[in-house]
mmCIF file of C-alpha atoms in Angstrom:
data_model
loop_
_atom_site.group_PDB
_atom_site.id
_atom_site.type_symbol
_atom_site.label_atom_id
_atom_site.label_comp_id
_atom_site.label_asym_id
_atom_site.label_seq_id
_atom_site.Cartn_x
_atom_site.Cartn_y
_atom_site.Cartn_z
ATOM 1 C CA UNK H 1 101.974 183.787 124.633
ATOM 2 C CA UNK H 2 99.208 181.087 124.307
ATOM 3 C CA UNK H 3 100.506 180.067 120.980
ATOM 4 C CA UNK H 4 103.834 179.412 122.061
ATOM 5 C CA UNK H 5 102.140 177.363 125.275
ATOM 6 C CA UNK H 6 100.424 175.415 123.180
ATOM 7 C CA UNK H 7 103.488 174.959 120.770
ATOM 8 C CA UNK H 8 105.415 173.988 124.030
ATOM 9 C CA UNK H 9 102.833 171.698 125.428
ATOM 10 C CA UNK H 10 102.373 169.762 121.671
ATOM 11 C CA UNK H 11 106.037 169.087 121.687
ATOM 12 C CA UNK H 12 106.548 167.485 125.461
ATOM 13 C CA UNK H 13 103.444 165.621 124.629
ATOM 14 C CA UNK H 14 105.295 164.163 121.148
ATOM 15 C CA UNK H 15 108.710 164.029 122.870
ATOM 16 C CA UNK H 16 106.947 161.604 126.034
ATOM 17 C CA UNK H 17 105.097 159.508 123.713
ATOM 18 C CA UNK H 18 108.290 158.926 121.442
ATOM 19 C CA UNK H 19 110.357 157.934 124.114
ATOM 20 C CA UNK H 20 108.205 156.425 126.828
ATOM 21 C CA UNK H 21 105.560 154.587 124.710
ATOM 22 C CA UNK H 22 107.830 151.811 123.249
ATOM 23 C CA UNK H 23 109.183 150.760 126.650
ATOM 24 C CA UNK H 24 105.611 150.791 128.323
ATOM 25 C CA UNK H 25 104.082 148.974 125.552
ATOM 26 C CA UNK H 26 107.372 146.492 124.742
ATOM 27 C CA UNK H 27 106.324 142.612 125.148
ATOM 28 C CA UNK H 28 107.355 139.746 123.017
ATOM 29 C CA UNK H 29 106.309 139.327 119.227
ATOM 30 C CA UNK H 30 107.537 136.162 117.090
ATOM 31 C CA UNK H 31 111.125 136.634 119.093
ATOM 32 C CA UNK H 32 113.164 133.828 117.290
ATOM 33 C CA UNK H 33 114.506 130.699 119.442
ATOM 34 C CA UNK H 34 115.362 127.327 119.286
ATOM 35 C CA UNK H 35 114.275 124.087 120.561
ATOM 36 C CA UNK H 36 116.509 121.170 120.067
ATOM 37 C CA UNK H 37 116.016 117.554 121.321
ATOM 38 C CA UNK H 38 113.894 114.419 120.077
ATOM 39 C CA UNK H 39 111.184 115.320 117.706
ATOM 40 C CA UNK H 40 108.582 113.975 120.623
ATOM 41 C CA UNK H 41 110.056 115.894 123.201
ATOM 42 C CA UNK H 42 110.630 119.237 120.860
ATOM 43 C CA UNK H 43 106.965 118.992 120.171
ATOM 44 C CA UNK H 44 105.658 118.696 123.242
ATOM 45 C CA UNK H 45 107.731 121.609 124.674
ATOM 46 C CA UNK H 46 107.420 124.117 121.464
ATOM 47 C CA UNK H 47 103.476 123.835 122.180
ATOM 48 C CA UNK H 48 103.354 123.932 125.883
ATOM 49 C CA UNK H 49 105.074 127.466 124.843
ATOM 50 C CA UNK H 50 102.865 128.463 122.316
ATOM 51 C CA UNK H 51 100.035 127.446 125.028
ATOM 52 C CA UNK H 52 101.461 129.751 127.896
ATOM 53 C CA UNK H 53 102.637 132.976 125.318
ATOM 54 C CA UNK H 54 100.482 132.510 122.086
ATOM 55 C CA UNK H 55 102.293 134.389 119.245
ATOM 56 C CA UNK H 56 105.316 135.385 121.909
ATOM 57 C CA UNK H 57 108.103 133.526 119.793
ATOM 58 C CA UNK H 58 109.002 131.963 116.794
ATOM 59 C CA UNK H 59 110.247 128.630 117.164
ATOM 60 C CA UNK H 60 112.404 126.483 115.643
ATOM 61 C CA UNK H 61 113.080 122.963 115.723
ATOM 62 C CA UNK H 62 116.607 121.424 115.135
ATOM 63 C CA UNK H 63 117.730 118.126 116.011
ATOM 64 C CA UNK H 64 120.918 118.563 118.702
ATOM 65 C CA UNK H 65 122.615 120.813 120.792
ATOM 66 C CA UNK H 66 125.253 121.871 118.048
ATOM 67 C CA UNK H 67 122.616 122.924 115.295
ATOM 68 C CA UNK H 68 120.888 125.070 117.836
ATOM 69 C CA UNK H 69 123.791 126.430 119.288
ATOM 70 C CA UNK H 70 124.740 127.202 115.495
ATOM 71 C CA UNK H 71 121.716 129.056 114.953
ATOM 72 C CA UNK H 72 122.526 131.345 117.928
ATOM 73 C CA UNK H 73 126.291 131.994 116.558
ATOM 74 C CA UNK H 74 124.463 133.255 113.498
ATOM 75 C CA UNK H 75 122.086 135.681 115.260
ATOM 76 C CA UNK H 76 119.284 133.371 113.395
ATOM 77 C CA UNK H 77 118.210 132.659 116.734
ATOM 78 C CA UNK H 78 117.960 134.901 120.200
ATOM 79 C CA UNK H 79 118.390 131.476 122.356
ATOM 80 C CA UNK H 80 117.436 128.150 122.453
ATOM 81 C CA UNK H 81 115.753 125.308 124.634
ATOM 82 C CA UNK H 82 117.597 122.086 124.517
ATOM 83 C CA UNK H 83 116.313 118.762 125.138
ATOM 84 C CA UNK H 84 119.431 116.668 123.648
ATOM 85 C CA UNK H 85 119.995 115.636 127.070
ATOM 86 C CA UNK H 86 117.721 114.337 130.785
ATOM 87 C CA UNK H 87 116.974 117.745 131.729
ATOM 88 C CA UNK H 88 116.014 120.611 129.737
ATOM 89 C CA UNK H 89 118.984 123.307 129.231
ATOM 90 C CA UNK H 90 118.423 126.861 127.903
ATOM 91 C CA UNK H 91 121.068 128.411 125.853
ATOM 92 C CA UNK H 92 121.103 131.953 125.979
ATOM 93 C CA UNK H 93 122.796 134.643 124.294
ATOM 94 C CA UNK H 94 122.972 137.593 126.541
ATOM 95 C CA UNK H 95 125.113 139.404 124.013
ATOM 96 C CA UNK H 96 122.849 139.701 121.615
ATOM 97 C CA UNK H 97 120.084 140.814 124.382
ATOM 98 C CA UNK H 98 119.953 140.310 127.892
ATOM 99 C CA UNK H 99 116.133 141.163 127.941
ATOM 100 C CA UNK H 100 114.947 138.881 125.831
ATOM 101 C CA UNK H 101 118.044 136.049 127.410
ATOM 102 C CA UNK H 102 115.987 136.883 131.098
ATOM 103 C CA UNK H 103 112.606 136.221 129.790
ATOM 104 C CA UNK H 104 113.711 132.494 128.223
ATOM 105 C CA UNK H 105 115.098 131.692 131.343
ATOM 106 C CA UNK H 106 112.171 133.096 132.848
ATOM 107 C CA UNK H 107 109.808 130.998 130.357
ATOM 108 C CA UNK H 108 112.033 127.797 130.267
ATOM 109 C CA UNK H 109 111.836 127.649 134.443
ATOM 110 C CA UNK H 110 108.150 127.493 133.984
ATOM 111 C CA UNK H 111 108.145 124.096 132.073
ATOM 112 C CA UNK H 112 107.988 122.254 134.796
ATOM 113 C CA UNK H 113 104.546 122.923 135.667
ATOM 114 C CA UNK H 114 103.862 122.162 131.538
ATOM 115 C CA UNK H 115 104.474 118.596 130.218
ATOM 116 C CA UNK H 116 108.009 118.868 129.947
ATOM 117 C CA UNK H 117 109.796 115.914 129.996
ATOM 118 C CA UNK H 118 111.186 114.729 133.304
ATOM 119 C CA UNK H 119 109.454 117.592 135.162
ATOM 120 C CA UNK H 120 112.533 119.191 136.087
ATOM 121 C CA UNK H 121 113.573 123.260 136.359
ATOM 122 C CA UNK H 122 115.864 123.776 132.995
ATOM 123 C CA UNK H 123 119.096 124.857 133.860
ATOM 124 C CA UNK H 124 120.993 127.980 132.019
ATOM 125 C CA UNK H 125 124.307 128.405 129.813
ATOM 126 C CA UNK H 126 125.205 131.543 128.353
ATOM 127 C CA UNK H 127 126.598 130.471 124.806
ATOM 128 C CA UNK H 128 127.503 134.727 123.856
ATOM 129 C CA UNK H 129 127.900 136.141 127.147
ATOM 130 C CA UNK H 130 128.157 140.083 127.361
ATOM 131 C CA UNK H 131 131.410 141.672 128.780
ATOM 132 C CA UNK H 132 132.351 141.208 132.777
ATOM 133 C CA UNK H 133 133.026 144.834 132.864
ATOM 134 C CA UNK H 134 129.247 145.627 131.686
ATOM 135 C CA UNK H 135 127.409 142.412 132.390
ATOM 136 C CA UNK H 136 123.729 144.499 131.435
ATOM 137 C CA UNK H 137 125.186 145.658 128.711
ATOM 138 C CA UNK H 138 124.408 149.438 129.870
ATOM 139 C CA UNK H 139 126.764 150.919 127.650
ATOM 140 C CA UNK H 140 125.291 149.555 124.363
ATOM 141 C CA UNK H 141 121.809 150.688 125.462
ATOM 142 C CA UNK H 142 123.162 153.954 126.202
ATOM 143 C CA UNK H 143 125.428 154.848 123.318
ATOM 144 C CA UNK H 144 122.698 154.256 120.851
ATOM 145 C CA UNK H 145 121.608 157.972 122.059
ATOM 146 C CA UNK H 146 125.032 160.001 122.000
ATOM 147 C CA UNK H 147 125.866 158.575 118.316
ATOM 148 C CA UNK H 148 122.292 160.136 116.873
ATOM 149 C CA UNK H 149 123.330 163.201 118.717
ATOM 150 C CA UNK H 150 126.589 163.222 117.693
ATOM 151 C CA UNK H 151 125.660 162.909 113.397
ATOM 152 C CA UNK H 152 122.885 165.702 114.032
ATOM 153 C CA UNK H 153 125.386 168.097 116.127
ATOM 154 C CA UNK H 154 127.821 167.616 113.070
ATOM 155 C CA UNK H 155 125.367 168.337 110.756
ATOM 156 C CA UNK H 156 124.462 172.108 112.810
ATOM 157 C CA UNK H 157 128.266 172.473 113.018
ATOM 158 C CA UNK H 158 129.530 171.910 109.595
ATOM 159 C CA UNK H 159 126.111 173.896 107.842
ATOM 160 C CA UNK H 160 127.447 176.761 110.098
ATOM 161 C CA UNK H 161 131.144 176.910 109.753
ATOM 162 C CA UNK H 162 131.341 175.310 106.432
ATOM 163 C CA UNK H 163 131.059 176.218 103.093
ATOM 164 C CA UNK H 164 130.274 174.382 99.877
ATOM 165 C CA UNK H 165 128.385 170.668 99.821
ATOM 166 C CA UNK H 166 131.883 168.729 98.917
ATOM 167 C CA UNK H 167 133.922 170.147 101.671
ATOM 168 C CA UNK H 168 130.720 169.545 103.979
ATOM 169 C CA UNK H 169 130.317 166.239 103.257
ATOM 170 C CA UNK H 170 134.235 164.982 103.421
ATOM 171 C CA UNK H 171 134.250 166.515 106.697
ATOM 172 C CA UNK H 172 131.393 164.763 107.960
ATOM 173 C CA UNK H 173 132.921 161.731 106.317
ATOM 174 C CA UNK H 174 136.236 162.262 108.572
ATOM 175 C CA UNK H 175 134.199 163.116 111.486
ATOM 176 C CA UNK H 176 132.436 159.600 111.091
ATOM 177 C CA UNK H 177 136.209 157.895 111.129
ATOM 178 C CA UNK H 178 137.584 160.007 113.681
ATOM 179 C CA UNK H 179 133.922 159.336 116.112
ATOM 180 C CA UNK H 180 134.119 155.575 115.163
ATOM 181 C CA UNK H 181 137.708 155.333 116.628
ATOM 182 C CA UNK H 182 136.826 157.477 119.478
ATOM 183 C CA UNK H 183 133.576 155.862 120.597
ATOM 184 C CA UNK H 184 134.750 152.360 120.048
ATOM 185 C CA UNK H 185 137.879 152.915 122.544
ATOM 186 C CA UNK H 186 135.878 154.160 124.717
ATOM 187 C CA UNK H 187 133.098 151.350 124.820
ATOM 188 C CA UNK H 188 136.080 148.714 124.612
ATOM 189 C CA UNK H 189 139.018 149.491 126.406
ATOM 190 C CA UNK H 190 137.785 152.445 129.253
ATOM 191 C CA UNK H 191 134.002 150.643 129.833
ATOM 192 C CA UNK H 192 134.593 146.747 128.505
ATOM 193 C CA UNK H 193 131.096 147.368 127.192
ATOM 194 C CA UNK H 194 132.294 145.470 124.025
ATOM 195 C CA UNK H 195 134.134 142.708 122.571
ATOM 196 C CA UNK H 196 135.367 141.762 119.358
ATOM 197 C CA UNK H 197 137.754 143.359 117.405
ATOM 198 C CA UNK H 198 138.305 147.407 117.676
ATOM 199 C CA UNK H 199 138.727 147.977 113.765
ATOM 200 C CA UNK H 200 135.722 146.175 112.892
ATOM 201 C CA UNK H 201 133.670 147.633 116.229
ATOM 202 C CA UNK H 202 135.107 151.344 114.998
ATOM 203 C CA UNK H 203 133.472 150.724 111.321
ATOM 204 C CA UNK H 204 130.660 149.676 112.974
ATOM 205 C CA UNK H 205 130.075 153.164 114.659
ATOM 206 C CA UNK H 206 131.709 154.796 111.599
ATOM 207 C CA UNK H 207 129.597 154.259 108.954
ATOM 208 C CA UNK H 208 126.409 154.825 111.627
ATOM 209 C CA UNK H 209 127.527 157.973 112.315
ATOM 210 C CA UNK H 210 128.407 158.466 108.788
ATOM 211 C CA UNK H 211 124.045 157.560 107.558
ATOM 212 C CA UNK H 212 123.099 159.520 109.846
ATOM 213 C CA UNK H 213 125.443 162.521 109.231
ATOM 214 C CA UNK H 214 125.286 162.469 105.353
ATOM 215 C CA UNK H 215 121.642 162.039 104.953
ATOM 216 C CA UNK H 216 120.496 165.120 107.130
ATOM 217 C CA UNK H 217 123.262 166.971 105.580
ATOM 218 C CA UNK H 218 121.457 165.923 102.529
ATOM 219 C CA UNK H 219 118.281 166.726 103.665
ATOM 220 C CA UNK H 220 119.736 170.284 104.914
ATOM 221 C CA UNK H 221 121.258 170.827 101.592
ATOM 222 C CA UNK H 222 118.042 170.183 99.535
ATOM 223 C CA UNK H 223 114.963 171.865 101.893
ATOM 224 C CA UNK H 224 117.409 173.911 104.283
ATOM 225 C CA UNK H 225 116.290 174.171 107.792
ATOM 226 C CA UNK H 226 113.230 172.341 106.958
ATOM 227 C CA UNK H 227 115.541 169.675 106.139
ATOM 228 C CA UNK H 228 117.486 169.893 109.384
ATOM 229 C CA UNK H 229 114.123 169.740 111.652
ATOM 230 C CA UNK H 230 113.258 166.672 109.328
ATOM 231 C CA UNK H 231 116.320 164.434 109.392
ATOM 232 C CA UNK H 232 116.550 165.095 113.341
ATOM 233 C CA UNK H 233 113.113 163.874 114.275
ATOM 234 C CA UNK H 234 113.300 161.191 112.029
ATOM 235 C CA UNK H 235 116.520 159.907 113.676
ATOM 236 C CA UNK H 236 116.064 161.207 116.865
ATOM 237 C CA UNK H 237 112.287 161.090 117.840
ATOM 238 C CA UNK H 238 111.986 157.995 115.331
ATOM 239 C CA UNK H 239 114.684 156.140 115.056
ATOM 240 C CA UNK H 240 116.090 156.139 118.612
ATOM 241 C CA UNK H 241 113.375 155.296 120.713
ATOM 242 C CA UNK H 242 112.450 151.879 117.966
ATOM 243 C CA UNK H 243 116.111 151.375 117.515
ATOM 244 C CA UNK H 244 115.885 148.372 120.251
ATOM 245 C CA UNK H 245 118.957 148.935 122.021
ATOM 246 C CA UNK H 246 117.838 148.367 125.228
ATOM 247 C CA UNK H 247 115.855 145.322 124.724
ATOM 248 C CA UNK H 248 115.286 144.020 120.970
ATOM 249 C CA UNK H 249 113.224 144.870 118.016
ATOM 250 C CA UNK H 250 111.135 142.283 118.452
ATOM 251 C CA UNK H 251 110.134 143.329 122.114
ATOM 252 C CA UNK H 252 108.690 146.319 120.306
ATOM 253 C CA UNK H 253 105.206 147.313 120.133
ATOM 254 C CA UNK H 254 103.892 146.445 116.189
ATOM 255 C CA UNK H 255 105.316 147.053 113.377
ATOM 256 C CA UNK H 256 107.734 150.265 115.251
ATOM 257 C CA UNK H 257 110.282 147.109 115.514
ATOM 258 C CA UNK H 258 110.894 146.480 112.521
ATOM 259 C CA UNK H 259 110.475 150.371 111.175
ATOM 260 C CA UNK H 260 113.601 151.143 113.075
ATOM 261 C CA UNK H 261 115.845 148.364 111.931
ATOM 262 C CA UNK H 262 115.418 149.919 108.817
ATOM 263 C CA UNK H 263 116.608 153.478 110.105
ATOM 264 C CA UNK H 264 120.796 154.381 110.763
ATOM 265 C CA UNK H 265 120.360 153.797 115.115
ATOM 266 C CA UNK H 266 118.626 150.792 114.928
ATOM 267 C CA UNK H 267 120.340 149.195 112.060
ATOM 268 C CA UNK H 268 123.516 150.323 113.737
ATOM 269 C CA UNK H 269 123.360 149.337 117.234
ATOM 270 C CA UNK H 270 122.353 145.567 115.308
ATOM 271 C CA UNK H 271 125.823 146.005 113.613
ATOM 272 C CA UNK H 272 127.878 146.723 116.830
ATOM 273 C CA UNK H 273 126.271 143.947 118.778
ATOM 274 C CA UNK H 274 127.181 141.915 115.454
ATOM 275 C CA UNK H 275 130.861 143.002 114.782
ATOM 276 C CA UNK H 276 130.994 142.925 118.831
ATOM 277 C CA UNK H 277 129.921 139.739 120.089
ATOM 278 C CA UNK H 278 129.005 137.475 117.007
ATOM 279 C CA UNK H 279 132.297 138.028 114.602
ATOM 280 C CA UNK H 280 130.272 139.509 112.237
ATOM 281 C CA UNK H 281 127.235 137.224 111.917
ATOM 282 C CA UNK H 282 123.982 138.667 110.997
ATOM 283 C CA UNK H 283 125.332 142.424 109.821
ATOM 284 C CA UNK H 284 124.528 142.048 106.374
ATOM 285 C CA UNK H 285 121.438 143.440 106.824
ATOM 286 C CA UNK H 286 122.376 146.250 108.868
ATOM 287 C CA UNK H 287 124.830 147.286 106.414
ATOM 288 C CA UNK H 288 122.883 147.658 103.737
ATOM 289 C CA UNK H 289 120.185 149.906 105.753
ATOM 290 C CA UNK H 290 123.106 152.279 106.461
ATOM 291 C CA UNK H 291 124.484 152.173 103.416
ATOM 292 C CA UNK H 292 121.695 152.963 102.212
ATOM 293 C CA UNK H 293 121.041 155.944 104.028
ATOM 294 C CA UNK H 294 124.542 157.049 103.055
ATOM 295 C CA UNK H 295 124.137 156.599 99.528
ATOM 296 C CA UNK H 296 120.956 158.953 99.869
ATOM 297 C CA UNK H 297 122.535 161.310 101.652
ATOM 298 C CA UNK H 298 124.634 161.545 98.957
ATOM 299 C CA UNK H 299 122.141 161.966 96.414
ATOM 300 C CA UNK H 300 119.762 164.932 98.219
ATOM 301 C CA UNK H 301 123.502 166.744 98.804
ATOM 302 C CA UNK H 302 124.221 166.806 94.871
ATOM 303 C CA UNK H 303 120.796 167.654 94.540
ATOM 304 C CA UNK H 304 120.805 170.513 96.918
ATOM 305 C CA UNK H 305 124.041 171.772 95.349
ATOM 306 C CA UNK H 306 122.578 171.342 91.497
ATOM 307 C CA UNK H 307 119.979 173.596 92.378
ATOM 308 C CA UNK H 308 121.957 176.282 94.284
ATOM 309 C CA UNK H 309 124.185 176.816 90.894
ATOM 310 C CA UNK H 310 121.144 176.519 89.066
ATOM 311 C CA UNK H 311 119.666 179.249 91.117
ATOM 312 C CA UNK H 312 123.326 181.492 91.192
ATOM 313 C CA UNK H 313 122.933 180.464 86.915
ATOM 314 C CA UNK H 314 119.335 182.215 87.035
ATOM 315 C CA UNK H 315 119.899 185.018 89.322
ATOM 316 C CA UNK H 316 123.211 185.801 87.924
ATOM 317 C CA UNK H 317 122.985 184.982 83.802
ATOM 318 C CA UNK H 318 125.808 186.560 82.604
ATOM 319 C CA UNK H 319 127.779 184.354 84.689
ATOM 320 C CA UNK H 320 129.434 187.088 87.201
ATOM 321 C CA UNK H 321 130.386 185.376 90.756
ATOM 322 C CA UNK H 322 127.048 185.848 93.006
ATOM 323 C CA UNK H 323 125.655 184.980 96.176
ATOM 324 C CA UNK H 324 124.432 181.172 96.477
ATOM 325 C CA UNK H 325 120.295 181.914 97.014
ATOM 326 C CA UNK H 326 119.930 180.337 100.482
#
């Protein structure tokens, strides 16, 4: 009885920290933005901001309103502060994340007690607005949480009711196609929580669930329940609390930013807000993070299913149908 307490107790502890401890700890780290204007002017802003939040963004500097707002289309850039004009104008791009959009505003209406020029209160444009129907954009945050669930229920489901790594894999293959379509009508037609068009938001949230469906199948098929507990706290107590949905990788504590870009939630809710708001702009890397997840779930599967002939082979050498060893 003590030993499971203490087993119990261990695991709320890790589940709390996982969860809670990015959000307490979130701030800004070298969050990318724009200034545009005269080079005086741009100067004399971009270190009045550096002043007030040392090391808070990364800024920078472009000549006019169109390179800046450019940079933004691209996802190169969160937002920008233009100066083109009298008084000072932040660009925003709520789409890409409303937290970080609410703290430029937040930072650009302080100029005006720093040398900014004219001393007036910037006003605010939203160049990549999010949806009317979901103007927090809720339902991204949210759905980062039911996809990881969704991959690592398939995975329990298919290991259980399915036999043989090929058949296992295809279905979680068509499970990722039929989810994608699902979850992307529901986000975009029932909620409005996205934009864009549906095919490309429904590959989106196919080939997530897809990375994250393969490779703990992978995992599974290789170290067997080991496996399983592996693949779902790295994607679950790893990957979705640094995946940045709610606010942005950058607003993460350290280095746990950019650690779960490079893991299937992060790296897909990136690539929804990409194919969703920005016609594609900045998924390439994205894609290649899930695809390469995929590709490795691949490999551990043909790996787990080498060695289960091998072992049949061993235990059976005469070559008589046996029992798989498990």
């Amino acid at each position: 009885m003590a030993r499971a307490v203490a087993i119990l107790t261990v695991i709320i502890s890790v589940l709390l920290t996982a969860f809670v401890w990015p959000s307490v700890r979130s701030s800004l780290h070298d969050v990318p933005i724009a200034v545009a204007g005269p080079a005086t002017a741009v100067q004399q802003v971009s270190a009045a901001i550096n002043q007030r939040l040392p090391d808070a963004f990364d800024i920078t500097e472009v000549a006019d309103t169109a390179a800046a707002e450019q940079l933004i289309r691209d996802r190169e850039v969160y937002g920008a502060i233009d100066l083109s004009s009298g008084t000072p104008q932040v660009v925003t791009a709520s789409a890409a994340s409303a937290a970080v959009a609410q703290t430029l505003q937040s930072v650009a209406a302080g100029l005006h007690h720093a040398p900014a020029p004219g001393g007036s209160t910037a006003a605010a444009r939203d160049l990549v607005p999010l949806p009317a129907d979901d103007p927090r954009g809720a339902g991204l945050a949210a759905g980062a949480l039911p996809l990881v669930m969704g991959g690592l229920l398939a995975v329990v489901l298919l290991t259980r009711l399915v036999r043989g790594t090929v058949r296992r894999v295809t279905a979680a293959l068509v499970f990722a196609v039929t989810g994608g379509l699902a979850v992307a009508a529901i986000l975009q037609f029932w909620l409005g929580s996205l934009d864009g068009a549906y095919w490309a938001n429904t590959s989106a949230i196919a080939v997530t669930i897809a990375a994250t469906s393969v490779s703990v199948l992978g995992l599974e098929s290789l170290l067997g329940y080991a496996g399983l507990g592996l693949g779902a706290i790295t994607m679950m107590l790893i990957g979705n609390p640094l995946s940045g949905a709610a606010t942005a990788p950058e607003m993460l504590p350290g280095w746990s930013g950019a650690l779960g870009q490079l893991l299937p939630p992060g790296a897909g809710g990136q690539l929804l807000r990409s194919t969703g708001f920005f016609d594609g702009h900045g998924a390439a890397r994205p894609v290649i993070a899930l695809v390469t997840w995929l590709a490795l779930g691949l490999a551990l599967c043909l790996a787990g299913s080498l060695r289960t002939r091998r072992a049949g082979s061993i235990a059976d050498p005469a070559g008589r149908p046996g029992t798989p060893a498990v």
